[in-house]
CSV table of C-alpha atoms in Angstrom, one decimal:
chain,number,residue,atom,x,y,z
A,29,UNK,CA,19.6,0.4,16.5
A,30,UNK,CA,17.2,-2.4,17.4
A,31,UNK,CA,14.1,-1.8,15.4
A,32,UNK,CA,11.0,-2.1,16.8
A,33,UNK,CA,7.9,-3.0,14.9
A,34,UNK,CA,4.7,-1.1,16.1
A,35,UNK,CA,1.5,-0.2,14.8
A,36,UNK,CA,0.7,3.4,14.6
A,37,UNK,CA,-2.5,5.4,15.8
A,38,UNK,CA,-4.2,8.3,14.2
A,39,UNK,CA,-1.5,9.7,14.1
A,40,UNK,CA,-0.3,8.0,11.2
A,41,UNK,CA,-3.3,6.5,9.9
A,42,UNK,CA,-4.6,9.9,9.2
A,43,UNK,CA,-2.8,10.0,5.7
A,44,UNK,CA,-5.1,7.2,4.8
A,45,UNK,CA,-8.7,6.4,4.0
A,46,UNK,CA,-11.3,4.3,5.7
A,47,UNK,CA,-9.8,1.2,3.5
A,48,UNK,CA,-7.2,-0.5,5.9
A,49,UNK,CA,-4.3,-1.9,3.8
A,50,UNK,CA,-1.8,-4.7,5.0
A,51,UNK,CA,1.1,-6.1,4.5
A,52,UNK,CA,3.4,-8.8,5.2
A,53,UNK,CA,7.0,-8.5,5.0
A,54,UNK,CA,9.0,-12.2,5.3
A,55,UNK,CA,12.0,-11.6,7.7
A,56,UNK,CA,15.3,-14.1,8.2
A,57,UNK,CA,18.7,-13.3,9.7
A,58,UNK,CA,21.0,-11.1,7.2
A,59,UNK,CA,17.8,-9.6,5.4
A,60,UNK,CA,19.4,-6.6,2.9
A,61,UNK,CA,18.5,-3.8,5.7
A,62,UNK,CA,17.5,-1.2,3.0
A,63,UNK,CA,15.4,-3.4,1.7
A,64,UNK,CA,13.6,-4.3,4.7
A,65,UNK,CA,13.6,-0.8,6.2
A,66,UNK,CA,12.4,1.5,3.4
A,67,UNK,CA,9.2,-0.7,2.6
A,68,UNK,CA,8.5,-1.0,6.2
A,69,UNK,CA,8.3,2.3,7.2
A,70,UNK,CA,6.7,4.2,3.9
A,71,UNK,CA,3.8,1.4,4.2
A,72,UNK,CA,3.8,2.3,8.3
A,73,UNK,CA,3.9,6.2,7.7
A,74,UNK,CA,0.9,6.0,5.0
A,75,UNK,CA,-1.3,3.9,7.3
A,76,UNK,CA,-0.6,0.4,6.2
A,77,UNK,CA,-0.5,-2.4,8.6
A,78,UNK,CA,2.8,-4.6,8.4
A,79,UNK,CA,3.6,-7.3,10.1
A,80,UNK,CA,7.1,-8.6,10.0
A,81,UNK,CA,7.4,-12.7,10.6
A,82,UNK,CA,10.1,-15.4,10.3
A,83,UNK,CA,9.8,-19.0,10.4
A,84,UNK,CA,10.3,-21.0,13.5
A,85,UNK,CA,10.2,-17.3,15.3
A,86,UNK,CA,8.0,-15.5,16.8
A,87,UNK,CA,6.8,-11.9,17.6
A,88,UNK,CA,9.4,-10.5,19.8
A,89,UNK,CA,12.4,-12.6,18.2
A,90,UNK,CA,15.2,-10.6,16.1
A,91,UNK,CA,16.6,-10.8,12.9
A,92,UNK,CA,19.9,-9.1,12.1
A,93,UNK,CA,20.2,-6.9,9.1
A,94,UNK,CA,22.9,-6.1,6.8
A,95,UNK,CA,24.0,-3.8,4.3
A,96,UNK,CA,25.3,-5.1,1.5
A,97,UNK,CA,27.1,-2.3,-1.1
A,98,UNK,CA,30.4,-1.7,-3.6
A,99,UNK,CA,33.2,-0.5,-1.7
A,100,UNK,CA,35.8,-0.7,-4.1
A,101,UNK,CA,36.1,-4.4,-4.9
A,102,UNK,CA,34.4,-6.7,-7.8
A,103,UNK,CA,31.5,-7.4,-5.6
A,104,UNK,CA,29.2,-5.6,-3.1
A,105,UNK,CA,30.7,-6.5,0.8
A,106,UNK,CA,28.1,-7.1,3.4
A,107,UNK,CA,28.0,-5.6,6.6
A,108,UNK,CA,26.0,-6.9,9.9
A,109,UNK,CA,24.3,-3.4,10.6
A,110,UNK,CA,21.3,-3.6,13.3
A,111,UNK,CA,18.6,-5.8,14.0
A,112,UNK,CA,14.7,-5.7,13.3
A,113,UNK,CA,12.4,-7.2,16.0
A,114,UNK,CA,9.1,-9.1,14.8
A,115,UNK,CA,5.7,-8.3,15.6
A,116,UNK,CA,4.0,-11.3,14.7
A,117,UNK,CA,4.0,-15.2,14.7
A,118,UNK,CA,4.6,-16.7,11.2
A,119,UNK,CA,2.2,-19.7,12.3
A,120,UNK,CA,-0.6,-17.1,12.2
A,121,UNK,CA,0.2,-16.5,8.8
A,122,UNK,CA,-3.7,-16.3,6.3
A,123,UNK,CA,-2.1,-14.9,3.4
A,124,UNK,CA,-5.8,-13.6,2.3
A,125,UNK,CA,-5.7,-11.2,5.3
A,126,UNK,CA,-3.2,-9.2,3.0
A,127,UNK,CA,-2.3,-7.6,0.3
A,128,UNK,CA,1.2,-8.1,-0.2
A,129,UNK,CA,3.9,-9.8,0.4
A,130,UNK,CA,7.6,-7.8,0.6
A,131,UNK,CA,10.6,-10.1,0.5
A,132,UNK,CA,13.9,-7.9,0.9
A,133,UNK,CA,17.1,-9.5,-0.8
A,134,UNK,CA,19.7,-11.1,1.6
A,135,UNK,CA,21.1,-14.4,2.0
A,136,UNK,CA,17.9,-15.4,4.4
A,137,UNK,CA,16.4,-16.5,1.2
A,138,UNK,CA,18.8,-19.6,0.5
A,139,UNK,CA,17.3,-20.8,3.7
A,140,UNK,CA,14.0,-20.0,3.3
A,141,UNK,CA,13.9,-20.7,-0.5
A,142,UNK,CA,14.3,-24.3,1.2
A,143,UNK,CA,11.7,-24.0,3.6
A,144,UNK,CA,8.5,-25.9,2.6
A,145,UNK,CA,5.9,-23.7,4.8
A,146,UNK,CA,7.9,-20.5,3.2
A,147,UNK,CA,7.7,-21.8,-0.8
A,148,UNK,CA,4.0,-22.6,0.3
A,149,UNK,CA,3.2,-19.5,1.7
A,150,UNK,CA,4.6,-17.9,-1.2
A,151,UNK,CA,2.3,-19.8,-3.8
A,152,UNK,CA,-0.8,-19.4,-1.9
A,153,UNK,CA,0.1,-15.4,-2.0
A,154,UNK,CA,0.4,-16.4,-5.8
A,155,UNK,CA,-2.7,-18.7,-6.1
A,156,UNK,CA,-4.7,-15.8,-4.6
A,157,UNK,CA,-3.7,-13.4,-6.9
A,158,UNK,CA,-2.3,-11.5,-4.3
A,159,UNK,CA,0.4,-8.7,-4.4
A,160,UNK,CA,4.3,-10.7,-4.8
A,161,UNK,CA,7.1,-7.6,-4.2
A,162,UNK,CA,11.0,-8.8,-4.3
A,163,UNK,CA,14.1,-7.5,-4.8
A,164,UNK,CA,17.7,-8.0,-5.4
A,165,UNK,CA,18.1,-11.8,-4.4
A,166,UNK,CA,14.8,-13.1,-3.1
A,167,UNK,CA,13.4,-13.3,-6.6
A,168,UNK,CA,14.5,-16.9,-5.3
A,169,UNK,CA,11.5,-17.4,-3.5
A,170,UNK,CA,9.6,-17.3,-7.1
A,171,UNK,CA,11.7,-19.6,-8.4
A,172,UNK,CA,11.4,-22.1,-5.5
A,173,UNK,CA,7.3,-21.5,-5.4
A,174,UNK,CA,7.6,-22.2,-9.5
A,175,UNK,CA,5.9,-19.2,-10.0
A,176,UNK,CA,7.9,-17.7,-13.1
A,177,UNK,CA,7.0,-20.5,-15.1
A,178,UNK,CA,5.6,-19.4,-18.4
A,179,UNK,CA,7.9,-16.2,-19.3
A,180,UNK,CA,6.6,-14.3,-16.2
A,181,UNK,CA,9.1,-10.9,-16.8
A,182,UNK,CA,11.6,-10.4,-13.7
A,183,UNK,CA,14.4,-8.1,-13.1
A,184,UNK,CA,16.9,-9.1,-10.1
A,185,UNK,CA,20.4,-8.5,-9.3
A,186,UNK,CA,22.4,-9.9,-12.4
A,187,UNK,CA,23.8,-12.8,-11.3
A,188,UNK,CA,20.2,-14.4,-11.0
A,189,UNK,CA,19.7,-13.9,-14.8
A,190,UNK,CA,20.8,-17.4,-15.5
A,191,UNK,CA,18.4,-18.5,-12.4
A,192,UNK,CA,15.7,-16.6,-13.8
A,193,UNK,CA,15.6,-17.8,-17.5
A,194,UNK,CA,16.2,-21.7,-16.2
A,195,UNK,CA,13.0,-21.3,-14.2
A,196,UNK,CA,11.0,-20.2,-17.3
A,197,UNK,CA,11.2,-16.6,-16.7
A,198,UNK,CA,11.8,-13.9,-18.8
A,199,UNK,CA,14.7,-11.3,-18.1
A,200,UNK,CA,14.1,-8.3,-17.9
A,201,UNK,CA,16.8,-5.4,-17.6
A,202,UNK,CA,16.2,-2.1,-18.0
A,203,UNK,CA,17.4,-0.2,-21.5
A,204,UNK,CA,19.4,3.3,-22.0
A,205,UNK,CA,21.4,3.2,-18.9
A,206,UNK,CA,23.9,5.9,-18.9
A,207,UNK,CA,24.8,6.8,-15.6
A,208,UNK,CA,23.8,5.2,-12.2
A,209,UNK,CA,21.3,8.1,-11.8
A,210,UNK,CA,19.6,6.6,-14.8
A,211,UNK,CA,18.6,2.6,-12.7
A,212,UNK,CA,15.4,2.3,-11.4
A,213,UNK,CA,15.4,-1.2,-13.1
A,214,UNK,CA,11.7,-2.4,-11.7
A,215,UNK,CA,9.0,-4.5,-13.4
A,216,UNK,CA,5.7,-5.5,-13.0
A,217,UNK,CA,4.3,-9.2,-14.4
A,218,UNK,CA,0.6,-9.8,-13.2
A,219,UNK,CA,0.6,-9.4,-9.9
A,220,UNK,CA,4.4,-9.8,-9.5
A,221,UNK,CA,7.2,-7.0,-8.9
A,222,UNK,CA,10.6,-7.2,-8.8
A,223,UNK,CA,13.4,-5.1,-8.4
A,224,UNK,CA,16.9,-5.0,-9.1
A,225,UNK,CA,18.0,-4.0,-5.7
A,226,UNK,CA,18.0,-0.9,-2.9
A,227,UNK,CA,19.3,1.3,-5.7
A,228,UNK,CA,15.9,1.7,-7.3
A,229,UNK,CA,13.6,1.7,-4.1
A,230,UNK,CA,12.5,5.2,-5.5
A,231,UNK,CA,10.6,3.7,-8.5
A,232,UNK,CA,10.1,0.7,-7.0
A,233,UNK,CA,7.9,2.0,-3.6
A,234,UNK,CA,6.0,4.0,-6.3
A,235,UNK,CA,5.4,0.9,-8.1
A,236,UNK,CA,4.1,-0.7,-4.9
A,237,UNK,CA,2.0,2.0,-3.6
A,238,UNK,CA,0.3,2.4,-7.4
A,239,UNK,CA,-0.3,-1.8,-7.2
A,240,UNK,CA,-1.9,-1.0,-3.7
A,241,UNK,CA,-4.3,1.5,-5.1
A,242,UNK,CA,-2.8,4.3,-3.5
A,243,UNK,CA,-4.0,7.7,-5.0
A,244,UNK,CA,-1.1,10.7,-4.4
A,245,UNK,CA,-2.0,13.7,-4.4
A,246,UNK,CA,-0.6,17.3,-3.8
A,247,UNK,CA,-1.9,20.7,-2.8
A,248,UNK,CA,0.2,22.4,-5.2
A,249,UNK,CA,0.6,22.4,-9.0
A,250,UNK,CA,4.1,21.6,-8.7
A,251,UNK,CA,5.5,18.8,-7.5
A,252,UNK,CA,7.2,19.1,-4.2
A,253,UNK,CA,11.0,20.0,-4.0
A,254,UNK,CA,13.2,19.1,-1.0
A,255,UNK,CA,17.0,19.5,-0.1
A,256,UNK,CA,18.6,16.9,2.0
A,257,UNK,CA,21.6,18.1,3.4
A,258,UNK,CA,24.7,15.2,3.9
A,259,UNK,CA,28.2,14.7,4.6
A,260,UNK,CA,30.3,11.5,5.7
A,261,UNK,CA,28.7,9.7,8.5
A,262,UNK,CA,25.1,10.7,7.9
A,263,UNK,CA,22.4,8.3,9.2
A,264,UNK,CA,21.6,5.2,6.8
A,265,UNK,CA,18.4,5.2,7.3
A,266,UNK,CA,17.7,9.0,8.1
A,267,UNK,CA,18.8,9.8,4.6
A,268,UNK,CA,17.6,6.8,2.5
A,269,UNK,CA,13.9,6.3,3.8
A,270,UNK,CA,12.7,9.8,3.3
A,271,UNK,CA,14.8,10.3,0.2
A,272,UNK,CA,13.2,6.9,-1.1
A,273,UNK,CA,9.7,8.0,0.2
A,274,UNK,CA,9.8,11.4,-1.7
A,275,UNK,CA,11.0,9.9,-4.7
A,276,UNK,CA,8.0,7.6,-4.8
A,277,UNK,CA,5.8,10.6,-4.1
A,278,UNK,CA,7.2,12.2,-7.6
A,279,UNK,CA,9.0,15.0,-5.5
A,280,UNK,CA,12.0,16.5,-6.6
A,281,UNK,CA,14.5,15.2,-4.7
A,282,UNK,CA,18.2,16.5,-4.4
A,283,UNK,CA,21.2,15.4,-1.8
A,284,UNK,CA,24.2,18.0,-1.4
A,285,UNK,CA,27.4,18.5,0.7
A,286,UNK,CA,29.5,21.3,0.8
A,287,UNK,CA,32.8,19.4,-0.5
A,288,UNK,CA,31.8,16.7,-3.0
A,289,UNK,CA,30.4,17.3,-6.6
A,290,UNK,CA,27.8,15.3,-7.9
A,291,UNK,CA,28.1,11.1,-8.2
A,292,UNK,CA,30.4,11.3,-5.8
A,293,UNK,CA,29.7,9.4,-2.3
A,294,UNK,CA,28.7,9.9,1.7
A,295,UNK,CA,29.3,6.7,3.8
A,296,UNK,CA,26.9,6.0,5.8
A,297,UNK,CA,26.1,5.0,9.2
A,298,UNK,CA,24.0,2.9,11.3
A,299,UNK,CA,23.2,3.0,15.4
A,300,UNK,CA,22.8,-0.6,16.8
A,301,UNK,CA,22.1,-1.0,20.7
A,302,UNK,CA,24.1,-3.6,21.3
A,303,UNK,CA,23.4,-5.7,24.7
A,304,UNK,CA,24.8,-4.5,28.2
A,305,UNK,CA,25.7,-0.9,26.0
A,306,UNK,CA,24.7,3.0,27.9
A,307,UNK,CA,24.9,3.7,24.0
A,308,UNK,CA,24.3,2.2,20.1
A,309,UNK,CA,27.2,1.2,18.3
A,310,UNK,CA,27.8,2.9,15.7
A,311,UNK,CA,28.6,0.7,12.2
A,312,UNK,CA,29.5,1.2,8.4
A,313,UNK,CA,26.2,1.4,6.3
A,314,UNK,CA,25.6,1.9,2.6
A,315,UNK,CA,26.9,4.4,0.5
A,316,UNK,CA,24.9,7.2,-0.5
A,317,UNK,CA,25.2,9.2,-3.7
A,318,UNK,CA,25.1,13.0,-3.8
A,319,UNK,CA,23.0,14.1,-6.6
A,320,UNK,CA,23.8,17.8,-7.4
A,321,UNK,CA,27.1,19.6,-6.7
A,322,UNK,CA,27.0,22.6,-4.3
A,323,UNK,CA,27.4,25.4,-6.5
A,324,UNK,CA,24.0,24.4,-8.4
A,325,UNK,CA,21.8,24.6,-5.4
A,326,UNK,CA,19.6,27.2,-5.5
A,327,UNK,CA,17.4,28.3,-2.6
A,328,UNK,CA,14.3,29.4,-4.7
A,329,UNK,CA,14.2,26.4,-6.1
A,330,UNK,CA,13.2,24.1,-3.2
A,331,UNK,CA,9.9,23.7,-1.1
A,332,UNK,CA,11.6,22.3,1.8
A,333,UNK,CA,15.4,21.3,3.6
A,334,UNK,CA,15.9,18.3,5.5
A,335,UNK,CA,18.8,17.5,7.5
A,336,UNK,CA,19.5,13.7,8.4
A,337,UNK,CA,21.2,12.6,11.3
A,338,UNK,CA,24.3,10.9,11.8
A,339,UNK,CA,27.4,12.8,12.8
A,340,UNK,CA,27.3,14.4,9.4
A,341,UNK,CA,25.4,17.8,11.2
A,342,UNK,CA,29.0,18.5,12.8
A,343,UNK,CA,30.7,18.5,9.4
A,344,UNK,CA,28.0,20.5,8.3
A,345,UNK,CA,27.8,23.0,11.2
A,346,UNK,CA,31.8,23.6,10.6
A,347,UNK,CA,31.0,24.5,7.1
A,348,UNK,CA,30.0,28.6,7.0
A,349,UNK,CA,28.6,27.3,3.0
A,350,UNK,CA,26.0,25.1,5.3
A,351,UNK,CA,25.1,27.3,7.5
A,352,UNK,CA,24.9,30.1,4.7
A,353,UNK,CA,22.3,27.9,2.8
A,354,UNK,CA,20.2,27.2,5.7
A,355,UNK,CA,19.8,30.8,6.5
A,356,UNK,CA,18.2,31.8,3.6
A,357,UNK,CA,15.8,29.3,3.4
A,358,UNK,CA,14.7,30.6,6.9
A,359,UNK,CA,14.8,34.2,5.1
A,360,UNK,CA,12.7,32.6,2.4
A,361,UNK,CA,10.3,31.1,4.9
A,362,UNK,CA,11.0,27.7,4.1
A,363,UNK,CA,9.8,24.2,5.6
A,364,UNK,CA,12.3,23.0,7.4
A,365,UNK,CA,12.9,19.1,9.1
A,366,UNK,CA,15.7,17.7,11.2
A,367,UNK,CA,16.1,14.2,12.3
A,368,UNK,CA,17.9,12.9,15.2
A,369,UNK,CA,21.5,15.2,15.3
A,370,UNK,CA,20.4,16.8,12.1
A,371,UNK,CA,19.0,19.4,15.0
A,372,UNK,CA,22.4,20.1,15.3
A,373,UNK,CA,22.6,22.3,12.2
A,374,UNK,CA,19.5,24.2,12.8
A,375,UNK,CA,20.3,25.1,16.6
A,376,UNK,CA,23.5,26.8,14.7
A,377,UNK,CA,21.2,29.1,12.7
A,378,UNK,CA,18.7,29.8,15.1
A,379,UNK,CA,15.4,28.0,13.4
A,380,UNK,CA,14.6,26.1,16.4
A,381,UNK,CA,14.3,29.5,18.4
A,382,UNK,CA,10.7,29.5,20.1
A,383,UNK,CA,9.9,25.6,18.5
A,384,UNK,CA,8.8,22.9,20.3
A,385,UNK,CA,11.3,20.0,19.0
A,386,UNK,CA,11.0,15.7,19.4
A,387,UNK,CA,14.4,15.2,21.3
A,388,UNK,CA,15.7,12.3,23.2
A,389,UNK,CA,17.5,13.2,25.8
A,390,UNK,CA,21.2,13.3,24.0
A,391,UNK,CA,20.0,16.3,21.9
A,392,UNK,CA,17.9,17.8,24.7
A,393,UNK,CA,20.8,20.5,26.2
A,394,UNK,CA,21.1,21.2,22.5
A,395,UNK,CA,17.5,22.2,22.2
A,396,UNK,CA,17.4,24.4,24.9
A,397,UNK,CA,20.6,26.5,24.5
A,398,UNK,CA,19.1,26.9,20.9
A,399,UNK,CA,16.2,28.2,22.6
A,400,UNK,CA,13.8,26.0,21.6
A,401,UNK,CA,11.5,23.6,23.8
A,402,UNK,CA,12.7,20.2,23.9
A,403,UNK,CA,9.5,17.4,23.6
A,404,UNK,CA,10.8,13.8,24.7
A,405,UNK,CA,7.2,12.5,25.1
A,406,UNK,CA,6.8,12.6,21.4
A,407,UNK,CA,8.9,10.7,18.8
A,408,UNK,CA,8.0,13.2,16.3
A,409,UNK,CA,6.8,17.1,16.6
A,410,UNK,CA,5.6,19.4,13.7
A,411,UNK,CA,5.6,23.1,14.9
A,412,UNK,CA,5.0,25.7,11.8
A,413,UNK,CA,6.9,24.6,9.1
A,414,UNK,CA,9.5,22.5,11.7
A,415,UNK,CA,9.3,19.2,11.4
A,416,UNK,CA,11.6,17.0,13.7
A,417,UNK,CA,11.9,13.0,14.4
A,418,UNK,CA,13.7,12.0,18.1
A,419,UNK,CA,15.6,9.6,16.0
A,420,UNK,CA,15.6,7.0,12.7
A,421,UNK,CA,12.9,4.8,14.9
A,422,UNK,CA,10.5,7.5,14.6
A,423,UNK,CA,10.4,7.7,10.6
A,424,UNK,CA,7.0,6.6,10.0
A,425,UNK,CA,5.7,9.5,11.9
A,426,UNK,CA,8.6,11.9,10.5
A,427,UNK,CA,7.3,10.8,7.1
A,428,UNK,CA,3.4,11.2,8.0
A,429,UNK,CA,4.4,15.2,9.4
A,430,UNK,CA,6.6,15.6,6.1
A,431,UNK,CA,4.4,14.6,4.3
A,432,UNK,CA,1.4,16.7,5.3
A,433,UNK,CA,4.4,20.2,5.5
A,434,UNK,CA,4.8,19.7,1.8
A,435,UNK,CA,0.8,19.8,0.9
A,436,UNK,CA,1.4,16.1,-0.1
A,437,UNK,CA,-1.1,13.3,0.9
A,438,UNK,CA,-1.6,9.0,0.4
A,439,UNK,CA,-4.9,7.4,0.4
A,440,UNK,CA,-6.5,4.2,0.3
């Protein structure tokens, strides 16, 4: 999937107020995608402007992304995943036309950590007391700009430590882990935040939205509880933005599938269009954790199941447990939301009947035969309490119509 940086009309920027927020988020080839992709579109969903640049590129150019995660060795492995197109010149750059900075971890930062307009831009960001967000690796970028100088706290993947502390900062690593469910390792100096990687986006898009004065509120007492339902293959991005996004919102968040007990993993998968190609690629993405084992999901006590793309839906349509569950949150009258394939599952037990759906034109058949009314005009379509996204491009929007389904609003 090549993604394509927009910015969004009323559609979107109806979760926000009259106060226009911006961002910039600093782009180089091999960029962690996670890291680049949640930020981006939970700042793009809520009505924040975000401009994506690299140096000696301009709007229009590509940067390749890549996943980097454990998969069974000493160290994470990276994997060349998709690509993210810029929608502005880094020349134009006036850092006091934002207010924030996002650098995503990645090996782009040994390069740009070496840059002298980069390590400037970065200090003026710093001088003007502006917003400084990294994670994982590119707490570099602080380092080069001699920002941490003084005991400024930071928290970074742990091979940095040594980088961190020669630079006059002051590690910081989160106490009392006991289980992976436990990280959300994230910290806040001043006007600097750091995390220790894409594990942790949860707390650490929170920690961002509360630094941009968001204000969250909900039109229920209780926070908002949602069921994401995954199996091997699911879409990388389909599952980890709006499980990220809804983490940051303080919803309850849970991620089940019908054969694998809790802490145990999904592989992912991400959809690149590759040049001369009728269809995307398909390539290895992160790993995703499920979070609660099957046989503790109970119906009553979510708000709201969501079903990521991917080819996980035809695991999940083979599996009578799946299709059980999803019926009875359609007894109990429940929100539902599909992304992409994830359509798949609810054709199957008849919740798009009578709906008006976003489809591109692979799932379009499927609509129909489901009896439902197939809308490619639209990358994303709310109809009752249906909420479904054409594909992973159409997130911010997908988010936006979530968000406003579960009684759950951002503003500025």
């Amino acid at each position: 999937m090549i993604i394509r940086v927009v910015l969004f009309g009323t559609d979107i920027l109806k979760m926000g107020s009259a106060v226009q927020k911006s961002a910039l988020l600093l782009c180089g080839d091999y960029m962690e995608a996670y890291e680049t992709v949640v930020p981006l579109y939970v700042l793009q969903s809520f009505g924040v402007s975000v401009h994506c640049v690299s140096p000696n590129r301009i709007a229009g150019d590509r940067c390749v992304m890549a996943a980097h995660d454990f998969l069974g060795l000493e160290l994470y492995t990276e994997l060349i995943v998709d690509q993210l197109t810029l929608n502005a010149n880094f020349d134009d750059v006036i850092p006091e036309n934002y207010d924030v900075v996002i650098i995503p971890g990645g090996r782009f930062t040994e390069i740009l950590s070496a840059d002298e307009k980069c390590v400037d831009l970065v200090a003026r960001f710093a001088a003007s007391k502006k917003l400084i967000f990294t994670s994982c690796h590119s707490q570099v970028m602080l380092m080069a700009a001699g920002i941490l100088a003084g005991g400024v706290k930071c928290t970074a993947f742990e091979s940095m430590k040594p980088l961190i502390e020669l630079s006059g900062g002051a590690w910081w690593q989160q106490p009392g882990i006991q289980s992976m469910f436990d990280i959300t390792d994230c910290v806040k100096d001043g006007n600097f935040v750091s995390t220790v990687g894409w594990p942790t986006l949860g707390h650490g898009i929170k920690l961002l939205l509360d630094s941009l004065g968001a204000k969250i509120s909900s039109l229920k007492e209780n926070p908002a509880s949602v069921l994401f339902l995954i199996g091997d293959y699911v879409e990388d991005y389909g599952i980890n933005v709006p499980f990220r996004a809804l983490q940051a919102l303080g919803c309850k968040v849970d991620a089940v599938t019908p054969n694998k007990k809790q802490g145990e993993m999904c592989a992912t998968v991400v959809y690149d269009l590759e040049e001369g190609r009728q269809l995307s690629a398909e390539k290895r993405g992160h790993n995703f954790p499920v979070t609660a084992s099957w046989d503790d999901i109970c119906v009553d006590d979510y708000d709201c199941v969501v079903v990521p793309g991917g080819r996980s839906p035809e695991l999940l349509v083979m599996s009578e447990k799946a299709v059980a569950l999803v019926k009875k949150f359609a007894e109990k009258d429940k929100v539902f939301a599909a992304i992409g394939q994830g359509k798949l599952l609810l054709a199957a037990t008849g919740v798009l009947k009578g709906k008006r759906c976003a489809s591109g034109k692979g799932m379009k058949v499927m609509v129909k035969v489901a009896g439902g009314e197939a809308v490619e005009s639209k990358g994303c379509v709310s109809d009752g309490k249906l909420v479904t996204a054409a594909s992973a491009s159409d997130l911010p929007a997908f988010l936006s119509n979530l968000t406003t389904a579960l009684g759950v609003s951002v503003l500025f």
